[in-house]
PDB file of C-alpha atoms in Angstrom:
ATOM      1  CA  MET A   1      10.595 -18.883  49.007  1.00 91.00           C
ATOM      2  CA  ASP A   2       9.264 -16.761  51.981  1.00 96.00           C
ATOM      3  CA  ARG A   3      10.266 -18.266  55.138  1.00 97.00           C
ATOM      4  CA  PHE A   4       6.481 -18.836  56.441  1.00 98.00           C
ATOM      5  CA  LEU A   5       5.335 -19.645  53.060  1.00 98.00           C
ATOM      6  CA  LYS A   6       8.045 -22.326  52.848  1.00 98.00           C
ATOM      7  CA  GLU A   7       6.421 -23.780  56.079  1.00 98.00           C
ATOM      8  CA  ALA A   8       3.051 -23.701  54.487  1.00 98.00           C
ATOM      9  CA  TYR A   9       4.549 -25.511  51.392  1.00 98.00           C
ATOM     10  CA  LEU A  10       5.955 -28.205  53.614  1.00 98.00           C
ATOM     11  CA  GLU A  11       2.449 -28.819  55.173  1.00 98.00           C
ATOM     12  CA  ALA A  12       1.053 -29.141  51.720  1.00 98.00           C
ATOM     13  CA  GLN A  13       3.772 -31.655  50.849  1.00 98.00           C
ATOM     14  CA  LYS A  14       2.985 -33.518  53.916  1.00 98.00           C
ATOM     15  CA  GLY A  15      -0.669 -33.750  52.893  1.00 98.00           C
ATOM     16  CA  LEU A  16       0.427 -35.130  49.450  1.00 97.00           C
ATOM     17  CA  THR A  17       2.526 -37.703  51.123  1.00 98.00           C
ATOM     18  CA  GLU A  18      -0.543 -38.728  53.157  1.00 98.00           C
ATOM     19  CA  GLY A  19      -2.553 -39.117  49.986  1.00 97.00           C
ATOM     20  CA  GLY A  20      -4.378 -35.792  50.476  1.00 98.00           C
ATOM     21  CA  LEU A  21      -4.801 -32.546  48.664  1.00 98.00           C
ATOM     22  CA  PRO A  22      -1.664 -30.587  48.646  1.00 98.00           C
ATOM     23  CA  ILE A  23      -2.655 -27.263  50.324  1.00 98.00           C
ATOM     24  CA  GLY A  24      -0.866 -25.820  53.533  1.00 98.00           C
ATOM     25  CA  SER A  25      -1.213 -23.012  55.795  1.00 98.00           C
ATOM     26  CA  VAL A  26       0.396 -21.455  58.800  1.00 98.00           C
ATOM     27  CA  VAL A  27      -0.823 -18.941  61.270  1.00 98.00           C
ATOM     28  CA  VAL A  28       1.991 -16.610  62.340  1.00 98.00           C
ATOM     29  CA  CYS A  29       1.995 -14.028  65.317  1.00 98.00           C
ATOM     30  CA  ASP A  30       4.889 -11.866  66.303  1.00 96.00           C
ATOM     31  CA  GLY A  31       7.195 -14.046  64.157  1.00 96.00           C
ATOM     32  CA  GLU A  32       6.065 -17.423  65.706  1.00 98.00           C
ATOM     33  CA  ILE A  33       3.901 -20.223  64.202  1.00 98.00           C
ATOM     34  CA  LEU A  34       0.968 -20.368  66.478  1.00 98.00           C
ATOM     35  CA  GLY A  35      -0.638 -23.179  64.264  1.00 98.00           C
ATOM     36  CA  ARG A  36       0.004 -25.157  61.131  1.00 98.00           C
ATOM     37  CA  GLY A  37      -2.141 -27.311  59.048  1.00 98.00           C
ATOM     38  CA  HIS A  38      -3.109 -28.999  55.754  1.00 98.00           C
ATOM     39  CA  ASN A  39      -6.193 -30.006  53.864  1.00 98.00           C
ATOM     40  CA  ARG A  40      -7.394 -33.277  55.525  1.00 98.00           C
ATOM     41  CA  ARG A  41     -10.486 -34.080  53.343  1.00 98.00           C
ATOM     42  CA  ILE A  42      -9.426 -37.417  52.427  1.00 98.00           C
ATOM     43  CA  GLN A  43      -7.291 -38.334  55.636  1.00 98.00           C
ATOM     44  CA  ARG A  44     -10.090 -37.469  58.116  1.00 98.00           C
ATOM     45  CA  GLY A  45     -13.167 -37.590  55.727  1.00 98.00           C
ATOM     46  CA  SER A  46     -13.498 -33.975  56.356  1.00 98.00           C
ATOM     47  CA  ALA A  47     -15.688 -31.463  54.737  1.00 98.00           C
ATOM     48  CA  ILE A  48     -14.389 -28.607  56.586  1.00 98.00           C
ATOM     49  CA  LEU A  49     -10.696 -29.082  57.309  1.00 98.00           C
ATOM     50  CA  HIS A  50      -9.308 -26.963  54.368  1.00 98.00           C
ATOM     51  CA  ALA A  51      -5.476 -26.022  55.111  1.00 98.00           C
ATOM     52  CA  GLU A  52      -6.536 -22.726  56.547  1.00 98.00           C
ATOM     53  CA  MET A  53      -9.195 -24.189  58.775  1.00 98.00           C
ATOM     54  CA  ASP A  54      -6.714 -26.842  60.051  1.00 98.00           C
ATOM     55  CA  ALA A  55      -4.195 -24.333  60.830  1.00 98.00           C
ATOM     56  CA  LEU A  56      -6.713 -22.228  62.805  1.00 98.00           C
ATOM     57  CA  GLU A  57      -8.041 -25.153  64.679  1.00 98.00           C
ATOM     58  CA  ASN A  58      -4.632 -26.298  65.466  1.00 98.00           C
ATOM     59  CA  ALA A  59      -3.627 -22.944  66.828  1.00 98.00           C
ATOM     60  CA  GLY A  60      -6.382 -23.497  69.387  1.00 98.00           C
ATOM     61  CA  ARG A  61      -8.733 -21.045  71.110  1.00 98.00           C
ATOM     62  CA  LEU A  62      -7.103 -17.532  70.925  1.00 97.00           C
ATOM     63  CA  LYS A  63      -8.262 -14.232  72.191  1.00 96.00           C
ATOM     64  CA  ALA A  64      -9.387 -11.583  69.664  1.00 97.00           C
ATOM     65  CA  ASP A  65      -6.359  -9.396  70.334  1.00 96.00           C
ATOM     66  CA  VAL A  66      -4.057 -12.172  69.442  1.00 98.00           C
ATOM     67  CA  TYR A  67      -5.739 -12.936  66.123  1.00 98.00           C
ATOM     68  CA  LYS A  68      -5.444  -9.254  65.235  1.00 97.00           C
ATOM     69  CA  ARG A  69      -1.620  -9.552  65.523  1.00 98.00           C
ATOM     70  CA  CYS A  70      -1.516 -12.564  63.090  1.00 98.00           C
ATOM     71  CA  THR A  71      -0.775 -13.208  59.539  1.00 98.00           C
ATOM     72  CA  LEU A  72      -2.066 -16.318  57.848  1.00 98.00           C
ATOM     73  CA  TYR A  73       0.097 -18.021  55.005  1.00 98.00           C
ATOM     74  CA  THR A  74      -1.461 -20.383  52.595  1.00 98.00           C
ATOM     75  CA  THR A  75      -0.190 -21.988  49.577  1.00 98.00           C
ATOM     76  CA  LEU A  76      -3.445 -21.388  47.593  1.00 98.00           C
ATOM     77  CA  SER A  77      -5.918 -18.558  47.479  1.00 98.00           C
ATOM     78  CA  PRO A  78      -8.536 -19.137  50.128  1.00 98.00           C
ATOM     79  CA  CYS A  79     -12.000 -20.167  49.341  1.00 98.00           C
ATOM     80  CA  VAL A  80     -15.086 -18.499  50.700  1.00 98.00           C
ATOM     81  CA  MET A  81     -15.225 -20.779  53.858  1.00 98.00           C
ATOM     82  CA  CYS A  82     -11.664 -20.094  54.758  1.00 98.00           C
ATOM     83  CA  SER A  83     -11.791 -16.413  53.922  1.00 98.00           C
ATOM     84  CA  GLY A  84     -14.920 -16.282  56.283  1.00 98.00           C
ATOM     85  CA  ALA A  85     -12.879 -17.886  58.961  1.00 98.00           C
ATOM     86  CA  ILE A  86     -10.274 -15.121  58.507  1.00 98.00           C
ATOM     87  CA  LEU A  87     -12.875 -12.410  58.539  1.00 98.00           C
ATOM     88  CA  LEU A  88     -14.429 -13.898  61.719  1.00 98.00           C
ATOM     89  CA  TYR A  89     -11.233 -13.564  63.601  1.00 98.00           C
ATOM     90  CA  LYS A  90     -10.443 -10.355  62.065  1.00 98.00           C
ATOM     91  CA  ILE A  91      -6.830 -11.570  60.843  1.00 98.00           C
ATOM     92  CA  PRO A  92      -5.379  -8.403  59.065  1.00 98.00           C
ATOM     93  CA  ARG A  93      -3.075 -10.022  56.718  1.00 98.00           C
ATOM     94  CA  ILE A  94      -2.808 -12.895  54.422  1.00 98.00           C
ATOM     95  CA  ILE A  95       0.054 -13.988  52.153  1.00 98.00           C
ATOM     96  CA  ILE A  96      -1.065 -16.463  49.336  1.00 98.00           C
ATOM     97  CA  GLY A  97       1.221 -18.720  47.615  1.00 98.00           C
ATOM     98  CA  GLU A  98      -0.564 -18.635  44.345  1.00 98.00           C
ATOM     99  CA  HIS A  99      -4.118 -17.911  42.644  1.00 98.00           C
ATOM    100  CA  ASP A 100      -3.235 -19.381  39.206  1.00 98.00           C
ATOM    101  CA  ASN A 101      -5.128 -22.526  39.890  1.00 98.00           C
ATOM    102  CA  PHE A 102      -8.040 -21.239  42.086  1.00 98.00           C
ATOM    103  CA  MET A 103      -8.897 -17.734  42.584  1.00 98.00           C
ATOM    104  CA  GLY A 104     -10.540 -17.448  46.269  1.00 98.00           C
ATOM    105  CA  GLU A 105     -12.403 -14.657  47.800  1.00 98.00           C
ATOM    106  CA  GLU A 106      -9.599 -12.242  47.788  1.00 98.00           C
ATOM    107  CA  ASP A 107     -11.865  -9.241  46.685  1.00 98.00           C
ATOM    108  CA  LEU A 108     -14.077 -10.024  49.605  1.00 98.00           C
ATOM    109  CA  LEU A 109     -11.051 -10.203  52.023  1.00 98.00           C
ATOM    110  CA  ARG A 110      -9.878  -6.778  50.491  1.00 98.00           C
ATOM    111  CA  SER A 111     -13.274  -4.933  50.680  1.00 98.00           C
ATOM    112  CA  ARG A 112     -13.457  -5.655  54.373  1.00 98.00           C
ATOM    113  CA  GLY A 113      -9.993  -4.356  55.006  1.00 98.00           C
ATOM    114  CA  VAL A 114      -7.801  -7.460  54.879  1.00 98.00           C
ATOM    115  CA  ASN A 115      -4.292  -6.932  53.601  1.00 98.00           C
ATOM    116  CA  VAL A 116      -3.973  -9.612  50.895  1.00 98.00           C
ATOM    117  CA  GLU A 117      -0.757 -10.488  49.153  1.00 98.00           C
ATOM    118  CA  VAL A 118       0.004 -13.000  46.395  1.00 98.00           C
ATOM    119  CA  LEU A 119       3.414 -14.333  45.921  1.00 98.00           C
ATOM    120  CA  ASN A 120       2.872 -16.058  42.474  1.00 98.00           C
ATOM    121  CA  ASP A 121       5.278 -18.872  43.857  1.00 98.00           C
ATOM    122  CA  PRO A 122       6.069 -21.223  40.919  1.00 98.00           C
ATOM    123  CA  ASP A 123       6.600 -24.283  43.220  1.00 98.00           C
ATOM    124  CA  CYS A 124       3.051 -23.644  44.940  1.00 98.00           C
ATOM    125  CA  ILE A 125       1.581 -23.279  41.255  1.00 98.00           C
ATOM    126  CA  ALA A 126       3.365 -26.434  39.914  1.00 98.00           C
ATOM    127  CA  MET A 127       2.351 -28.545  43.063  1.00 98.00           C
ATOM    128  CA  MET A 128      -1.361 -27.640  42.595  1.00 98.00           C
ATOM    129  CA  LYS A 129      -1.352 -27.803  38.962  1.00 98.00           C
ATOM    130  CA  SER A 130      -0.063 -31.287  38.936  1.00 98.00           C
ATOM    131  CA  PHE A 131      -2.632 -32.465  41.633  1.00 98.00           C
ATOM    132  CA  ILE A 132      -5.709 -30.982  39.887  1.00 98.00           C
ATOM    133  CA  GLN A 133      -4.681 -32.535  36.599  1.00 98.00           C
ATOM    134  CA  ASN A 134      -4.240 -36.014  38.142  1.00 98.00           C
ATOM    135  CA  ASN A 135      -7.342 -35.731  40.592  1.00 97.00           C
ATOM    136  CA  PRO A 136      -9.968 -33.726  39.100  1.00 97.00           C
ATOM    137  CA  ASP A 137     -12.864 -35.215  40.988  1.00 97.00           C
ATOM    138  CA  LEU A 138     -11.315 -34.723  44.329  1.00 97.00           C
ATOM    139  CA  TRP A 139     -10.369 -31.194  43.482  1.00 98.00           C
ATOM    140  CA  ASN A 140     -13.969 -30.371  42.415  1.00 97.00           C
ATOM    141  CA  GLU A 141     -15.329 -32.011  45.602  1.00 97.00           C
ATOM    142  CA  ASP A 142     -13.034 -29.874  47.687  1.00 97.00           C
ATOM    143  CA  ILE A 143     -14.334 -26.694  46.089  1.00 97.00           C
ATOM    144  CA  GLY A 144     -17.985 -27.674  46.029  1.00 97.00           C
ATOM    145  CA  GLU A 145     -18.094 -28.202  42.133  1.00 96.00           C
ATOM    146  CA  GLU A 146     -19.526 -31.066  40.216  1.00 90.00           C
TER     147      GLU A 146
ATOM    148  CA  MET B   1     -41.504 -25.029  66.436  1.00 91.00           C
ATOM    149  CA  ASP B   2     -40.573 -26.282  62.939  1.00 96.00           C
ATOM    150  CA  ARG B   3     -39.706 -29.962  62.932  1.00 97.00           C
ATOM    151  CA  PHE B   4     -36.120 -29.559  61.827  1.00 98.00           C
ATOM    152  CA  LEU B   5     -35.498 -26.278  63.898  1.00 98.00           C
ATOM    153  CA  LYS B   6     -36.413 -28.278  66.873  1.00 98.00           C
ATOM    154  CA  GLU B   7     -33.840 -30.773  66.133  1.00 98.00           C
ATOM    155  CA  ALA B   8     -31.235 -27.976  65.921  1.00 98.00           C
ATOM    156  CA  TYR B   9     -32.589 -26.648  69.154  1.00 98.00           C
ATOM    157  CA  LEU B  10     -32.120 -30.007  70.595  1.00 98.00           C
ATOM    158  CA  GLU B  11     -28.490 -29.920  69.499  1.00 98.00           C
ATOM    159  CA  ALA B  12     -28.230 -26.538  71.099  1.00 98.00           C
ATOM    160  CA  GLN B  13     -29.495 -27.872  74.355  1.00 98.00           C
ATOM    161  CA  LYS B  14     -27.104 -30.663  74.090  1.00 98.00           C
ATOM    162  CA  GLY B  15     -24.142 -28.135  73.798  1.00 98.00           C
ATOM    163  CA  LEU B  16     -25.258 -26.337  76.957  1.00 97.00           C
ATOM    164  CA  THR B  17     -25.688 -29.505  78.898  1.00 98.00           C
ATOM    165  CA  GLU B  18     -22.085 -30.237  77.998  1.00 98.00           C
ATOM    166  CA  GLY B  19     -21.184 -26.795  79.278  1.00 97.00           C
ATOM    167  CA  GLY B  20     -20.762 -25.286  75.729  1.00 98.00           C
ATOM    168  CA  LEU B  21     -22.235 -22.525  73.771  1.00 98.00           C
ATOM    169  CA  PRO B  22     -25.985 -23.375  73.077  1.00 98.00           C
ATOM    170  CA  ILE B  23     -26.044 -23.222  69.287  1.00 98.00           C
ATOM    171  CA  GLY B  24     -27.366 -26.057  67.065  1.00 98.00           C
ATOM    172  CA  SER B  25     -27.773 -26.897  63.521  1.00 98.00           C
ATOM    173  CA  VAL B  26     -28.915 -29.852  61.144  1.00 98.00           C
ATOM    174  CA  VAL B  27     -28.274 -30.259  57.523  1.00 98.00           C
ATOM    175  CA  VAL B  28     -31.328 -31.699  55.783  1.00 98.00           C
ATOM    176  CA  CYS B  29     -31.719 -33.311  52.264  1.00 98.00           C
ATOM    177  CA  ASP B  30     -34.895 -34.629  50.790  1.00 96.00           C
ATOM    178  CA  GLY B  31     -36.465 -34.480  54.197  1.00 96.00           C
ATOM    179  CA  GLU B  32     -33.754 -36.535  55.988  1.00 98.00           C
ATOM    180  CA  ILE B  33     -31.176 -35.245  58.397  1.00 98.00           C
ATOM    181  CA  LEU B  34     -27.665 -35.805  56.919  1.00 98.00           C
ATOM    182  CA  GLY B  35     -25.613 -34.174  59.711  1.00 98.00           C
ATOM    183  CA  ARG B  36     -26.309 -32.664  62.986  1.00 98.00           C
ATOM    184  CA  GLY B  37     -24.164 -30.655  65.329  1.00 98.00           C
ATOM    185  CA  HIS B  38     -23.525 -27.947  67.756  1.00 98.00           C
ATOM    186  CA  ASN B  39     -20.822 -25.598  68.896  1.00 98.00           C
ATOM    187  CA  ARG B  40     -18.018 -27.341  70.399  1.00 98.00           C
ATOM    188  CA  ARG B  41     -15.591 -24.518  71.160  1.00 98.00           C
ATOM    189  CA  ILE B  42     -15.314 -25.306  74.838  1.00 98.00           C
ATOM    190  CA  GLN B  43     -15.882 -29.157  74.517  1.00 98.00           C
ATOM    191  CA  ARG B  44     -13.156 -29.734  71.988  1.00 98.00           C
ATOM    192  CA  GLY B  45     -10.872 -26.560  72.450  1.00 98.00           C
ATOM    193  CA  SER B  46     -12.079 -25.820  68.860  1.00 98.00           C
ATOM    194  CA  ALA B  47     -11.793 -22.397  67.019  1.00 98.00           C
ATOM    195  CA  ILE B  48     -13.746 -23.695  64.074  1.00 98.00           C
ATOM    196  CA  LEU B  49     -16.625 -25.968  65.282  1.00 98.00           C
ATOM    197  CA  HIS B  50     -19.416 -23.556  65.347  1.00 98.00           C
ATOM    198  CA  ALA B  51     -22.660 -25.395  65.083  1.00 98.00           C
ATOM    199  CA  GLU B  52     -23.072 -25.121  61.394  1.00 98.00           C
ATOM    200  CA  MET B  53     -19.488 -26.260  60.863  1.00 98.00           C
ATOM    201  CA  ASP B  54     -20.077 -29.291  63.228  1.00 98.00           C
ATOM    202  CA  ALA B  55     -23.154 -30.261  61.231  1.00 98.00           C
ATOM    203  CA  LEU B  56     -21.476 -29.898  57.964  1.00 98.00           C
ATOM    204  CA  GLU B  57     -18.496 -32.000  59.362  1.00 98.00           C
ATOM    205  CA  ASN B  58     -20.838 -34.762  60.702  1.00 98.00           C
ATOM    206  CA  ALA B  59     -22.530 -35.008  57.288  1.00 98.00           C
ATOM    207  CA  GLY B  60     -19.290 -36.188  55.925  1.00 98.00           C
ATOM    208  CA  ARG B  61     -17.914 -35.889  52.445  1.00 98.00           C
ATOM    209  CA  LEU B  62     -20.858 -35.102  50.064  1.00 97.00           C
ATOM    210  CA  LYS B  63     -21.052 -34.494  46.466  1.00 96.00           C
ATOM    211  CA  ALA B  64     -21.849 -31.233  45.058  1.00 97.00           C
ATOM    212  CA  ASP B  65     -25.145 -32.385  43.700  1.00 96.00           C
ATOM    213  CA  VAL B  66     -26.334 -33.518  47.273  1.00 98.00           C
ATOM    214  CA  TYR B  67     -25.525 -30.124  48.929  1.00 98.00           C
ATOM    215  CA  LYS B  68     -27.482 -28.364  46.156  1.00 97.00           C
ATOM    216  CA  ARG B  69     -30.542 -30.189  47.615  1.00 98.00           C
ATOM    217  CA  CYS B  70     -29.777 -29.403  51.240  1.00 98.00           C
ATOM    218  CA  THR B  71     -31.421 -27.012  53.605  1.00 98.00           C
ATOM    219  CA  LEU B  72     -29.355 -26.004  56.635  1.00 98.00           C
ATOM    220  CA  TYR B  73     -31.123 -25.175  59.849  1.00 98.00           C
ATOM    221  CA  THR B  74     -29.363 -23.336  62.669  1.00 98.00           C
ATOM    222  CA  THR B  75     -30.615 -21.743  65.859  1.00 98.00           C
ATOM    223  CA  LEU B  76     -28.703 -18.552  65.321  1.00 98.00           C
ATOM    224  CA  SER B  77     -27.909 -16.313  62.492  1.00 98.00           C
ATOM    225  CA  PRO B  78     -24.632 -17.646  60.854  1.00 98.00           C
ATOM    226  CA  CYS B  79     -21.329 -15.903  61.266  1.00 98.00           C
ATOM    227  CA  VAL B  80     -19.037 -15.108  58.213  1.00 98.00           C
ATOM    228  CA  MET B  81     -17.128 -18.405  58.632  1.00 98.00           C
ATOM    229  CA  CYS B  82     -20.399 -20.576  58.619  1.00 98.00           C
ATOM    230  CA  SER B  83     -21.843 -18.367  55.818  1.00 98.00           C
ATOM    231  CA  GLY B  84     -18.577 -18.941  53.916  1.00 98.00           C
ATOM    232  CA  ALA B  85     -18.959 -22.729  54.178  1.00 98.00           C
ATOM    233  CA  ILE B  86     -22.648 -22.520  53.001  1.00 98.00           C
ATOM    234  CA  LEU B  87     -21.585 -20.591  49.999  1.00 98.00           C
ATOM    235  CA  LEU B  88     -18.549 -22.991  49.443  1.00 98.00           C
ATOM    236  CA  TYR B  89     -20.969 -25.969  49.147  1.00 98.00           C
ATOM    237  CA  LYS B  90     -23.779 -23.900  47.427  1.00 98.00           C
ATOM    238  CA  ILE B  91     -26.329 -24.807  49.859  1.00 98.00           C
ATOM    239  CA  PRO B  92     -29.441 -23.190  48.520  1.00 98.00           C
ATOM    240  CA  ARG B  93     -31.676 -22.732  51.509  1.00 98.00           C
ATOM    241  CA  ILE B  94     -30.825 -21.541  55.188  1.00 98.00           C
ATOM    242  CA  ILE B  95     -33.575 -21.507  58.039  1.00 98.00           C
ATOM    243  CA  ILE B  96     -32.389 -19.323  60.912  1.00 98.00           C
ATOM    244  CA  GLY B  97     -33.979 -19.732  64.451  1.00 98.00           C
ATOM    245  CA  GLU B  98     -33.186 -16.117  65.377  1.00 98.00           C
ATOM    246  CA  HIS B  99     -30.945 -13.184  64.651  1.00 98.00           C
ATOM    247  CA  ASP B 100     -31.987 -10.961  67.700  1.00 98.00           C
ATOM    248  CA  ASN B 101     -28.871 -11.880  69.590  1.00 98.00           C
ATOM    249  CA  PHE B 102     -26.380 -11.846  66.688  1.00 98.00           C
ATOM    250  CA  MET B 103     -27.017 -10.686  63.072  1.00 98.00           C
ATOM    251  CA  GLY B 104     -24.834 -12.827  60.806  1.00 98.00           C
ATOM    252  CA  GLU B 105     -24.098 -12.456  57.157  1.00 98.00           C
ATOM    253  CA  GLU B 106     -27.595 -12.840  56.040  1.00 98.00           C
ATOM    254  CA  ASP B 107     -27.098 -10.139  53.453  1.00 98.00           C
ATOM    255  CA  LEU B 108     -24.009 -11.758  51.866  1.00 98.00           C
ATOM    256  CA  LEU B 109     -25.895 -15.131  51.603  1.00 98.00           C
ATOM    257  CA  ARG B 110     -28.863 -13.420  49.929  1.00 98.00           C
ATOM    258  CA  SER B 111     -26.432 -11.354  47.768  1.00 98.00           C
ATOM    259  CA  ARG B 112     -25.299 -14.732  46.364  1.00 98.00           C
ATOM    260  CA  GLY B 113     -28.622 -16.317  45.884  1.00 98.00           C
ATOM    261  CA  VAL B 114     -29.180 -18.115  48.931  1.00 98.00           C
ATOM    262  CA  ASN B 115     -32.780 -18.367  50.155  1.00 98.00           C
ATOM    263  CA  VAL B 116     -32.567 -17.149  53.777  1.00 98.00           C
ATOM    264  CA  GLU B 117     -35.524 -17.338  56.156  1.00 98.00           C
ATOM    265  CA  VAL B 118     -35.650 -16.203  59.669  1.00 98.00           C
ATOM    266  CA  LEU B 119     -38.236 -17.635  62.120  1.00 98.00           C
ATOM    267  CA  ASN B 120     -37.908 -15.392  64.967  1.00 98.00           C
ATOM    268  CA  ASP B 121     -38.232 -18.268  67.417  1.00 98.00           C
ATOM    269  CA  PRO B 122     -38.894 -17.200  71.135  1.00 98.00           C
ATOM    270  CA  ASP B 123     -37.204 -20.295  72.605  1.00 98.00           C
ATOM    271  CA  CYS B 124     -34.039 -19.938  70.587  1.00 98.00           C
ATOM    272  CA  ILE B 125     -34.060 -16.158  71.294  1.00 98.00           C
ATOM    273  CA  ALA B 126     -34.356 -16.759  75.129  1.00 98.00           C
ATOM    274  CA  MET B 127     -31.758 -19.627  75.148  1.00 98.00           C
ATOM    275  CA  MET B 128     -29.041 -17.431  73.546  1.00 98.00           C
ATOM    276  CA  LYS B 129     -29.825 -14.317  75.414  1.00 98.00           C
ATOM    277  CA  SER B 130     -29.437 -16.197  78.772  1.00 98.00           C
ATOM    278  CA  PHE B 131     -26.198 -17.599  77.737  1.00 98.00           C
ATOM    279  CA  ILE B 132     -24.855 -14.391  76.512  1.00 98.00           C
ATOM    280  CA  GLN B 133     -25.688 -12.430  79.648  1.00 98.00           C
ATOM    281  CA  ASN B 134     -24.253 -15.251  81.803  1.00 98.00           C
ATOM    282  CA  ASN B 135     -21.100 -15.694  79.696  1.00 97.00           C
ATOM    283  CA  PRO B 136     -19.988 -12.703  78.047  1.00 97.00           C
ATOM    284  CA  ASP B 137     -16.439 -13.514  77.523  1.00 97.00           C
ATOM    285  CA  LEU B 138     -17.103 -17.094  76.065  1.00 97.00           C
ATOM    286  CA  TRP B 139     -19.557 -15.415  73.612  1.00 98.00           C
ATOM    287  CA  ASN B 140     -17.104 -12.644  72.565  1.00 97.00           C
ATOM    288  CA  GLU B 141     -14.519 -15.235  71.860  1.00 97.00           C
ATOM    289  CA  ASP B 142     -16.754 -17.200  69.749  1.00 97.00           C
ATOM    290  CA  ILE B 143     -17.506 -14.238  67.472  1.00 97.00           C
ATOM    291  CA  GLY B 144     -13.873 -13.004  67.515  1.00 97.00           C
ATOM    292  CA  GLU B 145     -14.717  -9.998  69.605  1.00 96.00           C
ATOM    293  CA  GLU B 146     -12.669  -8.561  72.384  1.00 90.00           C
TER     294      GLU B 146
END
């Protein structure tokens, strides 16, 4: 597995261990992880701490020129909220573990110039597939579905 | 001023009193405020707590059918991150205090079926204009500009 996707995957597994949704993310700049995070809906009763948001939050307040050198890694294709955060900060490159279990806003990101790469990682696919099968209500809540 | 926009405005003023960016928001469902918030970039060192995100977070975990009955009020036109959160949860109606100081993703919201109303409120315009003039660096950081 890609070195940084592996770190996002470890974050996702940490979330699973905590009883949460197994989605992880890291924000990387100049080869260094600036922020790492995982979905904290259950752990914090949060409506906004998707993995990518948590990683961006944990990276702290950064200047625009730093974001422009970043790559965001995420185990699962980013939803419209997380894609919006990526666009707000003009993060130029996104590496996605998989989009088999959820197709996020990859087209919107690409239409605004973001370089989007999907790795179709079998471990990411299996982890998410299993969680959704066992927790359909939590998963639907997380993506705003009934 | 509209009753609920007034509540968003009071949140913005609270943010200003705390030394933060004066942007406020409330989430309303069936005539009741479920969550209220304001930008907390400075107060919490946050990259994601724009006013709308803070209001959604403070509303807590809600079911999809609740979001679908909500109206989100915000003193300032919502950026792409906050617009993404609105789209994630399929909030059908957004009331915006003003878009003179910042034009958010109103077109994206409308293109996906959200009812967007802009009130051109003079108090919201004056509050934000003054803050931006006095704090251009903070403002640019908040919208991901250099």
